[in-house]
Amino acid sequence: MSARDAQWMSRALELAHGARFHTAPNPAVGCVLTQGDNLVGEGATAPVGGPHAEARALAAAGTDARGATAYVTLEPCNHHGRTPPCSETLIEAGVARVVIATRDPNAEASGGLARLASAGIAVETGCCESEARWQLRGFLSRLTRARPWVRLKMAASLDGRTAMASGESQWITGPQAREDVQRLRAEADCTLTGIGTLLADDPAMTVRMSAAELGAETARQPMRALLDTSLRCPLDAKWLQLAGEKRVYTAESPSQPLGNAEVVRVAPADGGVSLEAVWADLGDRGVSFVHLECG
């Protein structure tokens, strides 16, 4: 593959990056269609239920898709889900060559490469693969390890502290860092904290930026989850008063409902709850990316 291939794939990766706020539980994928040195169509994954990146790029290209080269960040799907198989859509459009960054480990959706090749389309893989796999790390983790990718956000002062000893500090970061946190939450499928942080700060754990501010097609609130070994969460906690999917992981058997949150009992471990059990449960629920905020 040429430097020109890498350039077009970089554009496809850029498109996928821009779609990261609204595609869950589907992976964010980008697709670019070219004729020689000319861009004829491009697209990224739509919100759930909408067309995939390939279909959007083909719609933008129209008849110029015939004989074109398609650059796709993830192997085109090969199954009927909410939308038709992207492999068949590419074949029907008459593309001549498909360049793919990385293969799809999803047994249900994979097989697109073989389907394209059997139709006489030239197929190449591995262009910008490391960049694509990092971009898709949550999706790949859930499919290959049956658990989400977990990212910890923590702010610390130069002396290694996360708050003043008196507890009076609400933030030790500035407005730009707090805006970054909103974006980090928005691109995750689940924001998670511990009972210590909840009792100290009473956080809402919500995304407070609009779709327009994020540059997303639609706004969504990720699932919010709490690690609460002994079920100490008060019923008037701020996060329980807000709409959206919520889960509480505990080692206790709940004696009463905890607001509108689903209480999940998991095995205890090291004085708390088993994180492996928590990750497994979230993975089963289609969560690919967890954003962890705790003190």
mmCIF file of C-alpha atoms in Angstrom:
data_model
loop_
_atom_site.group_PDB
_atom_site.id
_atom_site.type_symbol
_atom_site.label_atom_id
_atom_site.label_comp_id
_atom_site.label_asym_id
_atom_site.label_seq_id
_atom_site.Cartn_x
_atom_site.Cartn_y
_atom_site.Cartn_z
ATOM 1 C CA MET A 1 0.000 0.000 0.000
ATOM 2 C CA SER A 2 1.195 3.488 -0.852
ATOM 3 C CA ALA A 3 1.619 6.699 1.092
ATOM 4 C CA ARG A 4 -1.509 7.879 -0.733
ATOM 5 C CA ASP A 5 -3.429 4.929 0.754
ATOM 6 C CA ALA A 6 -2.265 5.946 4.228
ATOM 7 C CA GLN A 7 -3.359 9.520 3.574
ATOM 8 C CA TRP A 8 -6.882 8.504 2.608
ATOM 9 C CA MET A 9 -7.104 6.054 5.522
ATOM 10 C CA SER A 10 -6.030 8.849 7.863
ATOM 11 C CA ARG A 11 -9.035 10.810 6.642
ATOM 12 C CA ALA A 12 -11.280 7.821 7.326
ATOM 13 C CA LEU A 13 -9.857 7.607 10.855
ATOM 14 C CA GLU A 14 -10.547 11.309 11.321
ATOM 15 C CA LEU A 15 -14.177 10.770 10.333
ATOM 16 C CA ALA A 16 -14.487 7.845 12.755
ATOM 17 C CA HIS A 17 -13.004 9.929 15.569
ATOM 18 C CA GLY A 18 -15.655 12.572 14.999
ATOM 19 C CA ALA A 19 -18.414 9.961 15.333
ATOM 20 C CA ARG A 20 -17.249 8.577 18.684
ATOM 21 C CA PHE A 21 -19.886 10.429 20.737
ATOM 22 C CA HIS A 22 -22.989 8.893 19.148
ATOM 23 C CA THR A 23 -22.414 5.404 17.725
ATOM 24 C CA ALA A 24 -22.499 3.157 20.839
ATOM 25 C CA PRO A 25 -23.000 0.250 21.071
ATOM 26 C CA ASN A 26 -21.762 0.148 17.463
ATOM 27 C CA PRO A 27 -18.111 0.982 16.818
ATOM 28 C CA ALA A 28 -17.289 4.361 15.289
ATOM 29 C CA VAL A 29 -16.107 3.677 11.726
ATOM 30 C CA GLY A 30 -15.027 5.986 8.912
ATOM 31 C CA CYS A 31 -15.137 5.384 5.155
ATOM 32 C CA VAL A 32 -13.662 7.348 2.233
ATOM 33 C CA LEU A 33 -14.286 6.703 -1.484
ATOM 34 C CA THR A 34 -11.839 7.880 -4.122
ATOM 35 C CA GLN A 35 -11.428 7.862 -7.886
ATOM 36 C CA GLY A 36 -7.714 8.192 -8.538
ATOM 37 C CA ASP A 37 -6.592 11.226 -6.548
ATOM 38 C CA ASN A 38 -10.118 12.590 -6.150
ATOM 39 C CA LEU A 39 -12.410 12.232 -3.166
ATOM 40 C CA VAL A 40 -15.898 11.250 -4.338
ATOM 41 C CA GLY A 41 -17.634 10.383 -1.065
ATOM 42 C CA GLU A 42 -17.075 9.963 2.663
ATOM 43 C CA GLY A 43 -19.053 9.102 5.747
ATOM 44 C CA ALA A 44 -18.964 7.897 9.354
ATOM 45 C CA THR A 45 -21.213 5.629 11.393
ATOM 46 C CA ALA A 46 -24.590 7.197 12.165
ATOM 47 C CA PRO A 47 -26.319 6.970 15.564
ATOM 48 C CA VAL A 48 -27.755 3.541 16.406
ATOM 49 C CA GLY A 49 -30.246 2.326 13.823
ATOM 50 C CA GLY A 50 -28.851 4.593 11.133
ATOM 51 C CA PRO A 51 -26.586 3.679 8.206
ATOM 52 C CA HIS A 52 -23.017 2.523 8.640
ATOM 53 C CA ALA A 53 -20.023 4.490 7.386
ATOM 54 C CA GLU A 54 -19.843 2.624 4.066
ATOM 55 C CA ALA A 55 -23.494 3.258 3.232
ATOM 56 C CA ARG A 56 -23.166 6.963 3.995
ATOM 57 C CA ALA A 57 -20.040 7.308 1.880
ATOM 58 C CA LEU A 58 -21.678 5.447 -1.017
ATOM 59 C CA ALA A 59 -24.754 7.671 -0.801
ATOM 60 C CA ALA A 60 -22.516 10.742 -0.976
ATOM 61 C CA ALA A 61 -20.616 9.346 -3.980
ATOM 62 C CA GLY A 62 -23.646 8.270 -5.988
ATOM 63 C CA THR A 63 -22.703 6.838 -9.384
ATOM 64 C CA ASP A 64 -19.070 7.881 -8.820
ATOM 65 C CA ALA A 65 -18.766 4.903 -6.481
ATOM 66 C CA ARG A 66 -18.534 2.521 -9.466
ATOM 67 C CA GLY A 67 -14.874 1.603 -9.976
ATOM 68 C CA ALA A 68 -13.828 3.542 -6.861
ATOM 69 C CA THR A 69 -11.493 2.579 -4.019
ATOM 70 C CA ALA A 70 -13.065 2.421 -0.555
ATOM 71 C CA TYR A 71 -10.983 3.054 2.573
ATOM 72 C CA VAL A 72 -12.667 1.670 5.691
ATOM 73 C CA THR A 73 -11.306 1.692 9.251
ATOM 74 C CA LEU A 74 -12.985 -1.632 10.186
ATOM 75 C CA GLU A 75 -13.807 -4.685 8.074
ATOM 76 C CA PRO A 76 -17.249 -4.145 6.489
ATOM 77 C CA CYS A 77 -19.940 -6.102 8.291
ATOM 78 C CA ASN A 78 -21.352 -9.192 6.618
ATOM 79 C CA HIS A 79 -24.648 -9.741 8.432
ATOM 80 C CA HIS A 80 -28.187 -8.405 8.534
ATOM 81 C CA GLY A 81 -28.705 -6.368 11.703
ATOM 82 C CA ARG A 82 -30.501 -3.051 11.898
ATOM 83 C CA THR A 83 -29.019 -2.321 8.461
ATOM 84 C CA PRO A 84 -28.062 -4.483 5.439
ATOM 85 C CA PRO A 85 -24.544 -5.973 5.217
ATOM 86 C CA CYS A 86 -21.995 -3.337 4.207
ATOM 87 C CA SER A 87 -20.142 -5.968 2.181
ATOM 88 C CA GLU A 88 -23.164 -6.425 -0.093
ATOM 89 C CA THR A 89 -23.718 -2.667 -0.318
ATOM 90 C CA LEU A 90 -20.149 -2.157 -1.531
ATOM 91 C CA ILE A 91 -20.527 -4.964 -4.082
ATOM 92 C CA GLU A 92 -23.810 -3.592 -5.403
ATOM 93 C CA ALA A 93 -22.270 -0.127 -5.767
ATOM 94 C CA GLY A 94 -19.545 -1.570 -8.004
ATOM 95 C CA VAL A 95 -16.444 -0.506 -6.075
ATOM 96 C CA ALA A 96 -13.245 -1.951 -7.508
ATOM 97 C CA ARG A 97 -10.958 -1.997 -4.464
ATOM 98 C CA VAL A 98 -11.440 -1.981 -0.692
ATOM 99 C CA VAL A 99 -8.634 -1.065 1.719
ATOM 100 C CA ILE A 100 -9.316 -1.991 5.356
ATOM 101 C CA ALA A 101 -7.407 -0.885 8.438
ATOM 102 C CA THR A 102 -8.263 -3.816 10.721
ATOM 103 C CA ARG A 103 -10.408 -6.958 10.757
ATOM 104 C CA ASP A 104 -13.617 -7.310 12.751
ATOM 105 C CA PRO A 105 -13.349 -9.906 15.577
ATOM 106 C CA ASN A 106 -17.144 -10.092 15.881
ATOM 107 C CA ALA A 107 -18.000 -13.614 14.718
ATOM 108 C CA GLU A 108 -21.552 -12.531 13.891
ATOM 109 C CA ALA A 109 -20.526 -9.621 11.661
ATOM 110 C CA SER A 110 -17.170 -10.766 10.250
ATOM 111 C CA GLY A 111 -16.612 -12.322 6.842
ATOM 112 C CA GLY A 112 -16.856 -9.114 4.866
ATOM 113 C CA LEU A 113 -13.367 -9.504 3.429
ATOM 114 C CA ALA A 114 -14.073 -12.954 2.043
ATOM 115 C CA ARG A 115 -17.426 -11.825 0.646
ATOM 116 C CA LEU A 116 -15.813 -8.873 -1.158
ATOM 117 C CA ALA A 117 -12.995 -11.008 -2.540
ATOM 118 C CA SER A 118 -15.427 -13.644 -3.808
ATOM 119 C CA ALA A 119 -17.166 -10.898 -5.766
ATOM 120 C CA GLY A 120 -13.925 -10.060 -7.566
ATOM 121 C CA ILE A 121 -13.100 -6.923 -5.575
ATOM 122 C CA ALA A 122 -9.429 -6.302 -4.757
ATOM 123 C CA VAL A 123 -9.088 -6.330 -0.959
ATOM 124 C CA GLU A 124 -6.127 -5.146 1.126
ATOM 125 C CA THR A 125 -5.783 -5.004 4.902
ATOM 126 C CA GLY A 126 -3.493 -3.471 7.491
ATOM 127 C CA CYS A 127 -3.344 0.154 6.321
ATOM 128 C CA CYS A 128 -2.919 2.311 9.483
ATOM 129 C CA GLU A 129 -3.863 -0.768 11.506
ATOM 130 C CA SER A 130 -2.267 0.280 14.793
ATOM 131 C CA GLU A 131 -4.048 3.643 14.689
ATOM 132 C CA ALA A 132 -7.370 1.975 13.931
ATOM 133 C CA ARG A 133 -6.977 -0.606 16.686
ATOM 134 C CA TRP A 134 -6.236 2.115 19.235
ATOM 135 C CA GLN A 135 -9.277 4.064 18.087
ATOM 136 C CA LEU A 136 -11.408 0.901 18.365
ATOM 137 C CA ARG A 137 -9.792 -0.316 21.591
ATOM 138 C CA GLY A 138 -13.047 -0.406 23.565
ATOM 139 C CA PHE A 139 -14.932 -2.360 20.899
ATOM 140 C CA LEU A 140 -12.004 -4.752 20.408
ATOM 141 C CA SER A 141 -11.623 -5.276 24.159
ATOM 142 C CA ARG A 142 -15.279 -6.191 24.558
ATOM 143 C CA LEU A 143 -15.182 -8.597 21.615
ATOM 144 C CA THR A 144 -11.860 -10.293 22.393
ATOM 145 C CA ARG A 145 -11.661 -10.077 26.224
ATOM 146 C CA ALA A 146 -15.379 -9.960 27.101
ATOM 147 C CA ARG A 147 -14.768 -6.778 29.109
ATOM 148 C CA PRO A 148 -14.648 -3.054 28.352
ATOM 149 C CA TRP A 149 -11.604 -0.857 28.087
ATOM 150 C CA VAL A 150 -11.261 1.109 31.336
ATOM 151 C CA ARG A 151 -9.811 4.602 31.540
ATOM 152 C CA LEU A 152 -9.136 6.348 34.856
ATOM 153 C CA LYS A 153 -9.416 10.138 34.993
ATOM 154 C CA MET A 154 -7.671 11.747 37.939
ATOM 155 C CA ALA A 155 -6.493 15.312 38.597
ATOM 156 C CA ALA A 156 -3.621 15.862 41.003
ATOM 157 C CA SER A 157 -1.734 18.893 42.277
ATOM 158 C CA LEU A 158 2.069 19.094 42.184
ATOM 159 C CA ASP A 159 2.295 17.561 45.660
ATOM 160 C CA GLY A 160 0.327 14.511 44.489
ATOM 161 C CA ARG A 161 -2.948 15.461 46.181
ATOM 162 C CA THR A 162 -6.400 15.201 44.604
ATOM 163 C CA ALA A 163 -8.077 17.659 47.013
ATOM 164 C CA MET A 164 -7.328 19.904 49.989
ATOM 165 C CA ALA A 165 -6.958 18.086 53.298
ATOM 166 C CA SER A 166 -9.937 20.021 54.671
ATOM 167 C CA GLY A 167 -12.136 18.741 51.850
ATOM 168 C CA GLU A 168 -13.300 22.268 50.988
ATOM 169 C CA SER A 169 -11.932 22.284 47.413
ATOM 170 C CA GLN A 170 -14.480 21.440 44.731
ATOM 171 C CA TRP A 171 -12.003 21.513 41.848
ATOM 172 C CA ILE A 172 -8.252 21.640 41.509
ATOM 173 C CA THR A 173 -8.433 22.018 37.734
ATOM 174 C CA GLY A 174 -9.356 24.909 35.450
ATOM 175 C CA PRO A 175 -12.256 25.409 33.031
ATOM 176 C CA GLN A 176 -10.427 23.886 30.046
ATOM 177 C CA ALA A 177 -9.633 20.688 31.928
ATOM 178 C CA ARG A 178 -13.226 20.415 33.119
ATOM 179 C CA GLU A 179 -14.421 20.795 29.531
ATOM 180 C CA ASP A 180 -12.055 17.980 28.550
ATOM 181 C CA VAL A 181 -13.682 15.812 31.226
ATOM 182 C CA GLN A 182 -17.084 16.394 29.650
ATOM 183 C CA ARG A 183 -15.745 15.135 26.333
ATOM 184 C CA LEU A 184 -14.136 12.122 28.015
ATOM 185 C CA ARG A 185 -17.446 11.230 29.644
ATOM 186 C CA ALA A 186 -19.352 11.741 26.407
ATOM 187 C CA GLU A 187 -17.210 9.321 24.416
ATOM 188 C CA ALA A 188 -17.543 6.570 27.044
ATOM 189 C CA ASP A 189 -20.392 4.064 27.283
ATOM 190 C CA CYS A 190 -20.360 4.180 31.084
ATOM 191 C CA THR A 191 -19.101 6.617 33.728
ATOM 192 C CA LEU A 192 -18.271 4.906 37.006
ATOM 193 C CA THR A 193 -17.342 6.074 40.496
ATOM 194 C CA GLY A 194 -17.003 4.667 44.015
ATOM 195 C CA ILE A 195 -19.141 5.175 47.101
ATOM 196 C CA GLY A 196 -16.412 7.237 48.818
ATOM 197 C CA THR A 197 -16.465 9.832 46.062
ATOM 198 C CA LEU A 198 -20.260 9.797 45.944
ATOM 199 C CA LEU A 199 -20.594 10.420 49.695
ATOM 200 C CA ALA A 200 -17.962 13.189 49.626
ATOM 201 C CA ASP A 201 -19.016 15.029 46.452
ATOM 202 C CA ASP A 202 -22.560 13.896 45.538
ATOM 203 C CA PRO A 203 -21.696 13.982 41.822
ATOM 204 C CA ALA A 204 -24.227 13.830 38.980
ATOM 205 C CA MET A 205 -21.737 12.082 36.626
ATOM 206 C CA THR A 206 -23.570 13.480 33.614
ATOM 207 C CA VAL A 207 -22.403 14.955 30.325
ATOM 208 C CA ARG A 208 -23.257 18.656 30.416
ATOM 209 C CA MET A 209 -22.284 19.577 26.850
ATOM 210 C CA SER A 210 -24.811 19.635 24.029
ATOM 211 C CA ALA A 211 -24.497 17.662 20.813
ATOM 212 C CA ALA A 212 -23.551 20.868 19.009
ATOM 213 C CA GLU A 213 -20.807 21.634 21.549
ATOM 214 C CA LEU A 214 -19.442 18.100 21.194
ATOM 215 C CA GLY A 215 -19.687 18.121 17.411
ATOM 216 C CA ALA A 216 -21.938 15.057 17.608
ATOM 217 C CA GLU A 217 -25.042 14.272 15.553
ATOM 218 C CA THR A 218 -27.058 13.462 18.663
ATOM 219 C CA ALA A 219 -26.545 13.818 22.397
ATOM 220 C CA ARG A 220 -26.622 10.857 24.761
ATOM 221 C CA GLN A 221 -25.992 10.211 28.424
ATOM 222 C CA PRO A 222 -23.714 7.239 29.072
ATOM 223 C CA MET A 223 -24.771 4.666 31.620
ATOM 224 C CA ARG A 224 -23.726 5.684 35.152
ATOM 225 C CA ALA A 225 -22.481 3.084 37.599
ATOM 226 C CA LEU A 226 -21.460 3.006 41.255
ATOM 227 C CA LEU A 227 -19.220 0.643 43.214
ATOM 228 C CA ASP A 228 -20.963 0.402 46.599
ATOM 229 C CA THR A 229 -19.848 -2.705 48.493
ATOM 230 C CA SER A 230 -22.111 -2.222 51.535
ATOM 231 C CA LEU A 231 -24.989 -0.325 49.862
ATOM 232 C CA ARG A 232 -24.387 3.002 51.604
ATOM 233 C CA CYS A 233 -25.705 5.162 48.758
ATOM 234 C CA PRO A 234 -28.383 7.535 50.142
ATOM 235 C CA LEU A 235 -31.719 7.556 48.392
ATOM 236 C CA ASP A 236 -31.515 11.324 47.939
ATOM 237 C CA ALA A 237 -28.149 11.174 46.115
ATOM 238 C CA LYS A 238 -28.106 13.554 43.150
ATOM 239 C CA TRP A 239 -27.332 10.916 40.548
ATOM 240 C CA LEU A 240 -30.379 8.854 41.558
ATOM 241 C CA GLN A 241 -32.709 11.778 40.860
ATOM 242 C CA LEU A 242 -31.658 12.056 37.220
ATOM 243 C CA ALA A 243 -32.958 10.143 34.210
ATOM 244 C CA GLY A 244 -30.856 7.542 32.421
ATOM 245 C CA GLU A 245 -29.568 4.024 32.927
ATOM 246 C CA LYS A 246 -27.904 3.463 36.310
ATOM 247 C CA ARG A 247 -26.312 0.435 37.965
ATOM 248 C CA VAL A 248 -25.054 -0.146 41.492
ATOM 249 C CA TYR A 249 -22.536 -2.932 42.078
ATOM 250 C CA THR A 250 -22.552 -4.331 45.598
ATOM 251 C CA ALA A 251 -21.600 -7.385 47.645
ATOM 252 C CA GLU A 252 -24.827 -7.120 49.669
ATOM 253 C CA SER A 253 -28.307 -8.438 48.978
ATOM 254 C CA PRO A 254 -30.479 -5.326 48.627
ATOM 255 C CA SER A 255 -33.385 -5.116 51.076
ATOM 256 C CA GLN A 256 -35.157 -2.378 49.099
ATOM 257 C CA PRO A 257 -34.946 -0.793 45.641
ATOM 258 C CA LEU A 258 -32.331 1.927 45.283
ATOM 259 C CA GLY A 259 -34.289 4.607 43.499
ATOM 260 C CA ASN A 260 -34.409 3.897 39.774
ATOM 261 C CA ALA A 261 -30.984 2.250 39.705
ATOM 262 C CA GLU A 262 -30.538 -1.441 39.020
ATOM 263 C CA VAL A 263 -28.690 -3.098 41.900
ATOM 264 C CA VAL A 264 -26.326 -5.880 40.839
ATOM 265 C CA ARG A 265 -24.848 -8.215 43.436
ATOM 266 C CA VAL A 266 -21.372 -9.457 42.536
ATOM 267 C CA ALA A 267 -18.717 -11.443 44.353
ATOM 268 C CA PRO A 268 -16.704 -9.592 47.029
ATOM 269 C CA ALA A 269 -12.945 -9.185 46.582
ATOM 270 C CA ASP A 270 -10.236 -7.480 48.650
ATOM 271 C CA GLY A 271 -12.713 -5.716 50.900
ATOM 272 C CA GLY A 272 -14.780 -4.438 48.006
ATOM 273 C CA VAL A 273 -16.504 -5.902 44.985
ATOM 274 C CA SER A 274 -14.805 -7.989 42.319
ATOM 275 C CA LEU A 275 -13.838 -5.604 39.535
ATOM 276 C CA GLU A 276 -13.474 -8.544 37.169
ATOM 277 C CA ALA A 277 -17.131 -9.382 37.819
ATOM 278 C CA VAL A 278 -18.104 -5.746 37.235
ATOM 279 C CA TRP A 279 -16.206 -5.584 33.930
ATOM 280 C CA ALA A 280 -17.758 -8.879 32.824
ATOM 281 C CA ASP A 281 -21.272 -7.640 33.588
ATOM 282 C CA LEU A 282 -20.713 -4.363 31.745
ATOM 283 C CA GLY A 283 -19.257 -6.231 28.772
ATOM 284 C CA ASP A 284 -22.335 -8.474 28.677
ATOM 285 C CA ARG A 285 -24.457 -5.339 28.475
ATOM 286 C CA GLY A 286 -22.595 -4.060 25.422
ATOM 287 C CA VAL A 287 -20.421 -1.534 27.250
ATOM 288 C CA SER A 288 -17.120 -1.098 25.417
ATOM 289 C CA PHE A 289 -15.579 1.910 27.161
ATOM 290 C CA VAL A 290 -15.695 2.775 30.875
ATOM 291 C CA HIS A 291 -14.669 6.196 32.151
ATOM 292 C CA LEU A 292 -13.674 5.905 35.815
ATOM 293 C CA GLU A 293 -13.751 9.018 38.026
ATOM 294 C CA CYS A 294 -12.975 8.652 41.696
ATOM 295 C CA GLY A 295 -10.782 10.189 44.378
#
